[in-house]
Short mmCIF file of C-alpha atoms in Angstrom, two decimals:
data_model
loop_
_atom_site.label_atom_id
_atom_site.label_comp_id
_atom_site.label_asym_id
_atom_site.label_seq_id
_atom_site.Cartn_x
_atom_site.Cartn_y
_atom_site.Cartn_z
CA MET A 10 15.23 1.72 27.72
CA ARG A 11 18.41 1.83 25.64
CA HIS A 12 21.31 -0.57 25.28
CA GLU A 13 24.07 -0.59 22.72
CA ALA A 14 22.24 -3.42 20.96
CA PHE A 15 18.59 -2.42 21.29
CA GLU A 16 15.90 0.09 22.18
CA ILE A 17 12.73 -0.81 24.11
CA VAL A 18 9.72 1.51 24.10
CA GLY A 19 6.55 1.03 26.15
CA GLU A 20 7.76 -1.97 28.13
CA ASP A 21 4.84 -1.65 30.58
CA ARG A 22 2.10 -1.38 27.96
CA LYS A 23 -0.68 -3.92 28.44
CA GLY A 24 -1.56 -4.77 24.84
CA PRO A 25 -1.25 -8.37 23.61
CA TRP A 26 1.49 -7.77 21.06
CA LEU A 27 5.25 -7.50 21.09
CA VAL A 28 6.15 -5.31 18.13
CA THR A 29 9.67 -6.02 16.88
CA CYS A 30 11.98 -4.39 14.37
CA ASP A 31 15.06 -6.50 13.68
CA HIS A 32 16.57 -4.10 11.13
CA ALA A 33 15.73 -0.76 12.71
CA THR A 34 18.93 1.28 12.25
CA ASN A 35 22.05 1.56 10.14
CA ARG A 36 24.37 2.28 13.09
CA VAL A 37 27.89 0.85 13.07
CA PRO A 38 29.43 0.81 16.59
CA ASP A 39 32.49 2.91 17.29
CA TRP A 40 34.45 -0.22 18.27
CA LEU A 41 34.08 -1.31 14.64
CA GLY A 42 35.32 2.07 13.50
CA GLY A 43 31.82 3.40 12.83
CA ASP A 44 32.25 2.30 9.24
CA LEU A 45 32.12 -0.93 7.22
CA GLY A 46 34.10 0.42 4.28
CA ILE A 47 31.14 1.20 2.02
CA ALA A 48 29.80 4.53 0.82
CA SER A 49 27.39 6.52 2.96
CA ALA A 50 24.83 6.23 0.14
CA ASP A 51 24.88 2.46 0.56
CA MET A 52 24.59 2.76 4.34
CA ASN A 53 21.42 4.79 3.82
CA ARG A 54 19.66 2.27 1.62
CA HIS A 55 17.89 -1.00 2.29
CA ILE A 56 21.02 -3.14 2.42
CA ALA A 57 22.02 -1.57 5.76
CA TYR A 58 18.60 -1.43 7.45
CA ASP A 59 14.86 -1.55 6.80
CA VAL A 60 14.07 2.00 5.75
CA GLY A 61 11.04 3.37 7.60
CA ALA A 62 10.45 0.19 9.61
CA ARG A 63 11.49 1.60 13.00
CA GLY A 64 9.05 4.49 12.74
CA LEU A 65 6.26 2.14 11.66
CA ALA A 66 7.03 -0.25 14.54
CA LEU A 67 6.94 2.58 17.09
CA ALA A 68 3.69 3.90 15.65
CA LEU A 69 2.12 0.43 15.73
CA GLY A 70 3.23 -0.05 19.32
CA ALA A 71 1.54 3.20 20.29
CA VAL A 72 -1.73 2.42 18.47
CA LEU A 73 -1.82 -1.18 19.76
CA ASP A 74 -0.73 -0.16 23.29
CA SER A 75 2.01 -2.78 23.13
CA PRO A 76 5.76 -2.83 23.80
CA VAL A 77 8.28 -2.41 21.01
CA ILE A 78 11.84 -3.67 20.69
CA CYS A 79 14.15 -2.40 17.96
CA SER A 80 17.70 -3.40 17.16
CA ASP A 81 20.27 -0.58 17.23
CA PHE A 82 22.91 -1.83 14.81
CA SER A 83 23.04 -2.31 11.07
CA ARG A 84 22.08 -5.64 9.62
CA LEU A 85 25.44 -5.45 7.82
CA VAL A 86 27.27 -5.50 11.16
CA ILE A 87 25.47 -8.72 12.06
CA ASP A 88 21.97 -9.78 11.08
CA PRO A 89 19.72 -10.47 14.10
CA ASN A 90 17.14 -12.07 11.82
CA ARG A 91 19.42 -15.02 11.08
CA GLY A 92 20.48 -18.01 13.13
CA GLU A 93 23.98 -17.99 14.58
CA ASP A 94 25.01 -20.71 12.13
CA ASP A 95 23.52 -18.99 9.06
CA PRO A 96 26.15 -18.26 6.38
CA THR A 97 24.52 -14.85 5.72
CA LEU A 98 24.91 -13.72 9.34
CA LEU A 99 27.75 -11.43 8.18
CA MET A 100 26.95 -10.44 4.64
CA LYS A 101 29.93 -10.01 2.32
CA LEU A 102 27.90 -8.99 -0.75
CA TYR A 103 24.40 -7.52 -0.76
CA ASP A 104 22.40 -6.25 -3.74
CA GLY A 105 25.53 -5.50 -5.72
CA THR A 106 27.58 -3.92 -2.91
CA ILE A 107 30.68 -5.60 -1.46
CA ILE A 108 31.04 -5.14 2.32
CA PRO A 109 34.83 -4.80 2.86
CA ALA A 110 34.78 -5.02 6.66
CA ASN A 111 32.93 -8.34 6.49
CA ARG A 112 35.16 -9.90 3.84
CA THR A 113 38.05 -9.93 6.32
CA ALA A 114 36.08 -10.60 9.53
CA GLY A 115 37.41 -13.75 11.18
CA PRO A 116 35.98 -15.95 13.96
CA ALA A 117 37.11 -13.63 16.79
CA GLU A 118 35.42 -10.58 15.27
CA ARG A 119 32.29 -12.59 14.51
CA GLU A 120 32.16 -13.71 18.15
CA GLU A 121 32.61 -10.12 19.37
CA ARG A 122 29.64 -8.96 17.29
CA LEU A 123 27.56 -11.88 18.57
CA ALA A 124 28.47 -11.19 22.20
CA LYS A 125 28.02 -7.41 22.15
CA LEU A 126 25.05 -7.01 19.81
CA TYR A 127 23.26 -10.12 18.55
CA ARG A 128 22.89 -12.04 21.81
CA PRO A 129 21.91 -9.05 24.02
CA TYR A 130 19.20 -8.16 21.49
CA HIS A 131 17.79 -11.68 21.52
CA ASP A 132 18.03 -11.97 25.30
CA ALA A 133 15.96 -8.80 25.70
CA TYR A 134 13.54 -9.94 22.98
CA ALA A 135 13.04 -13.29 24.74
CA LYS A 136 12.11 -11.63 28.05
CA LEU A 137 9.59 -9.32 26.40
CA ALA A 138 8.06 -12.11 24.28
CA GLU A 139 6.67 -14.11 27.19
CA GLY A 140 2.89 -14.18 26.90
CA LYS A 141 2.86 -11.98 23.79
CA VAL A 142 1.87 -12.25 20.13
CA ILE A 143 4.88 -11.47 17.93
CA LEU A 144 4.38 -8.74 15.32
CA ALA A 145 7.60 -8.38 13.34
CA VAL A 146 7.89 -5.21 11.26
CA HIS A 147 10.15 -5.00 8.21
CA SER A 148 10.30 -3.06 4.95
CA PHE A 149 11.39 -3.93 1.43
CA THR A 150 12.85 -1.95 -1.42
CA PRO A 151 10.59 -1.31 -4.44
CA CYS A 152 13.14 -2.91 -6.78
CA LEU A 153 16.36 -4.88 -6.35
CA LYS A 154 19.14 -4.17 -8.84
CA GLY A 155 18.49 -5.93 -12.13
CA ARG A 156 15.12 -7.26 -10.98
CA ALA A 157 11.51 -6.45 -11.87
CA PRO A 158 9.69 -3.82 -9.78
CA ARG A 159 7.80 -5.22 -6.80
CA PRO A 160 4.06 -4.46 -7.07
CA TRP A 161 3.02 -5.17 -3.50
CA GLN A 162 2.38 -2.37 -1.04
CA VAL A 163 2.36 -4.73 1.91
CA GLY A 164 3.53 -8.30 2.28
CA ILE A 165 2.53 -10.69 5.04
CA LEU A 166 5.18 -13.34 5.66
CA TYR A 167 4.87 -16.56 7.60
CA SER A 168 6.20 -20.07 8.05
CA HIS A 169 4.19 -23.08 6.96
CA LEU A 170 4.71 -24.31 10.53
CA ASP A 171 2.19 -21.73 11.79
CA ALA A 172 0.31 -19.56 9.31
CA ARG A 173 -2.82 -19.03 11.44
CA LEU A 174 -2.51 -15.34 12.23
CA SER A 175 -0.86 -14.38 8.96
CA ARG A 176 -3.57 -16.03 6.88
CA ALA A 177 -6.22 -14.12 8.85
CA VAL A 178 -4.33 -10.84 8.29
CA ILE A 179 -4.00 -11.50 4.55
CA ASP A 180 -7.72 -12.28 4.24
CA ALA A 181 -8.64 -9.08 6.05
CA LEU A 182 -6.26 -6.90 4.02
CA ARG A 183 -7.62 -8.23 0.74
CA HIS A 184 -10.97 -6.65 1.53
CA ASP A 185 -9.29 -3.31 0.79
CA PRO A 186 -9.53 -2.80 -3.01
CA ASP A 187 -6.72 -0.23 -2.94
CA LEU A 188 -4.12 -2.69 -1.63
CA CYS A 189 -1.87 -5.10 -3.47
CA VAL A 190 -1.08 -7.68 -0.79
CA GLY A 191 1.81 -10.13 -0.98
CA ASP A 192 1.11 -13.63 0.35
CA ASN A 193 4.60 -14.64 1.51
CA GLU A 194 5.95 -12.04 -0.91
CA PRO A 195 8.39 -10.53 -1.74
CA TYR A 196 9.98 -13.68 -0.29
CA SER A 197 9.09 -16.60 1.95
CA GLY A 198 8.74 -16.05 5.68
CA HIS A 199 10.10 -19.48 6.54
CA LEU A 200 13.73 -19.26 7.62
CA PRO A 201 14.94 -21.71 10.27
CA GLY A 202 16.80 -19.91 13.05
CA ASP A 203 15.40 -16.46 12.31
CA ALA A 204 13.77 -14.25 14.96
CA ILE A 205 10.24 -15.56 14.38
CA ASP A 206 11.44 -19.15 14.52
CA ARG A 207 13.42 -18.50 17.67
CA HIS A 208 10.89 -16.45 19.62
CA ALA A 209 7.50 -17.53 18.23
CA LEU A 210 7.48 -20.87 16.41
CA GLN A 211 9.61 -22.68 18.96
CA HIS A 212 7.26 -21.50 21.74
CA GLY A 213 3.89 -21.92 20.00
CA ARG A 214 3.23 -18.17 20.02
CA HIS A 215 0.93 -16.51 17.50
CA ASN A 216 3.01 -14.46 15.08
CA THR A 217 3.06 -12.57 11.83
CA LEU A 218 5.63 -10.59 9.87
CA VAL A 219 4.52 -7.41 8.13
CA GLU A 220 6.60 -5.99 5.27
CA LEU A 221 5.85 -2.50 3.92
CA ARG A 222 7.33 -1.22 0.70
CA ASN A 223 9.77 1.37 1.97
CA ASP A 224 8.79 4.19 -0.38
CA LEU A 225 5.37 4.19 1.35
CA ILE A 226 6.78 4.75 4.86
CA ALA A 227 9.60 7.18 4.19
CA ASP A 228 8.44 9.79 6.72
CA GLU A 229 6.72 9.91 10.10
CA GLU A 230 3.36 11.02 8.70
CA ASP A 231 3.17 7.99 6.41
CA GLN A 232 4.40 5.66 9.15
CA VAL A 233 1.64 6.81 11.50
CA ALA A 234 -0.97 6.60 8.74
CA TRP A 235 0.00 3.01 7.92
CA ALA A 236 0.02 2.07 11.60
CA LYS A 237 -3.54 3.35 11.94
CA ARG A 238 -4.52 1.48 8.77
CA LEU A 239 -2.96 -1.81 9.85
CA ALA A 240 -3.82 -1.86 13.56
CA PRO A 241 -7.57 -2.61 13.19
CA VAL A 242 -6.79 -5.40 10.70
CA LEU A 243 -4.26 -6.95 13.07
CA THR A 244 -6.66 -6.70 16.01
CA GLN A 245 -9.48 -8.28 14.00
CA ALA A 246 -7.25 -11.11 12.78
CA LEU A 247 -5.98 -11.85 16.27
CA ALA A 248 -9.54 -12.02 17.60
CA LEU A 249 -10.42 -14.59 14.92
CA VAL A 250 -7.54 -16.93 15.69
CA SER A 251 -7.85 -16.52 19.46
CA ASP A 252 -11.47 -17.72 19.62
#
């Protein structure tokens, strides 16, 4: 199923998970001019979307026999992983790049983006989330400008309000000697008003957020390989916390 704001794959799958990808594409709608005033090179890096995350989410949905929902607009247009009142909902500066179209966006344009993209995505997400465990898939860049390289291959993020599933996933992943696992790294998973808060924490649903370093999931072969590597760990962890 496709909508201007989202893509749903495997809606009728019977698995326990809802796999989500909040930052799946770098698309800018035609009614915004198809352009935010930044170079195409910037639109193809992590500031505009989570590189490789959509493919990983789709592969995980297939392996876990669970539905997948992906956004279909750039996080720079409006960020679906922020609350409506979050000041970073429309980013004006991100990792050294100024976003011209957002610097001049007033209340009316902000409301249009909310009405056409952000809210339809979350409405669809909410319907799919009923009775499901939320598995949010993201990716992170190996190094932000002017910062130290990030050593983790995979990060598991969570809120202190409910770390049950994430802690079980971290414990299982650390049995693999070839993995460097981030425990709430490269940043904290607690962000009031974000997608996990809205669709999992506020409803008491099991949840975890998986971040892959984007150089490891740059193509479909790697995305499928990581899905097959992660799926048994996720299934094992869910069984432990569901007992």
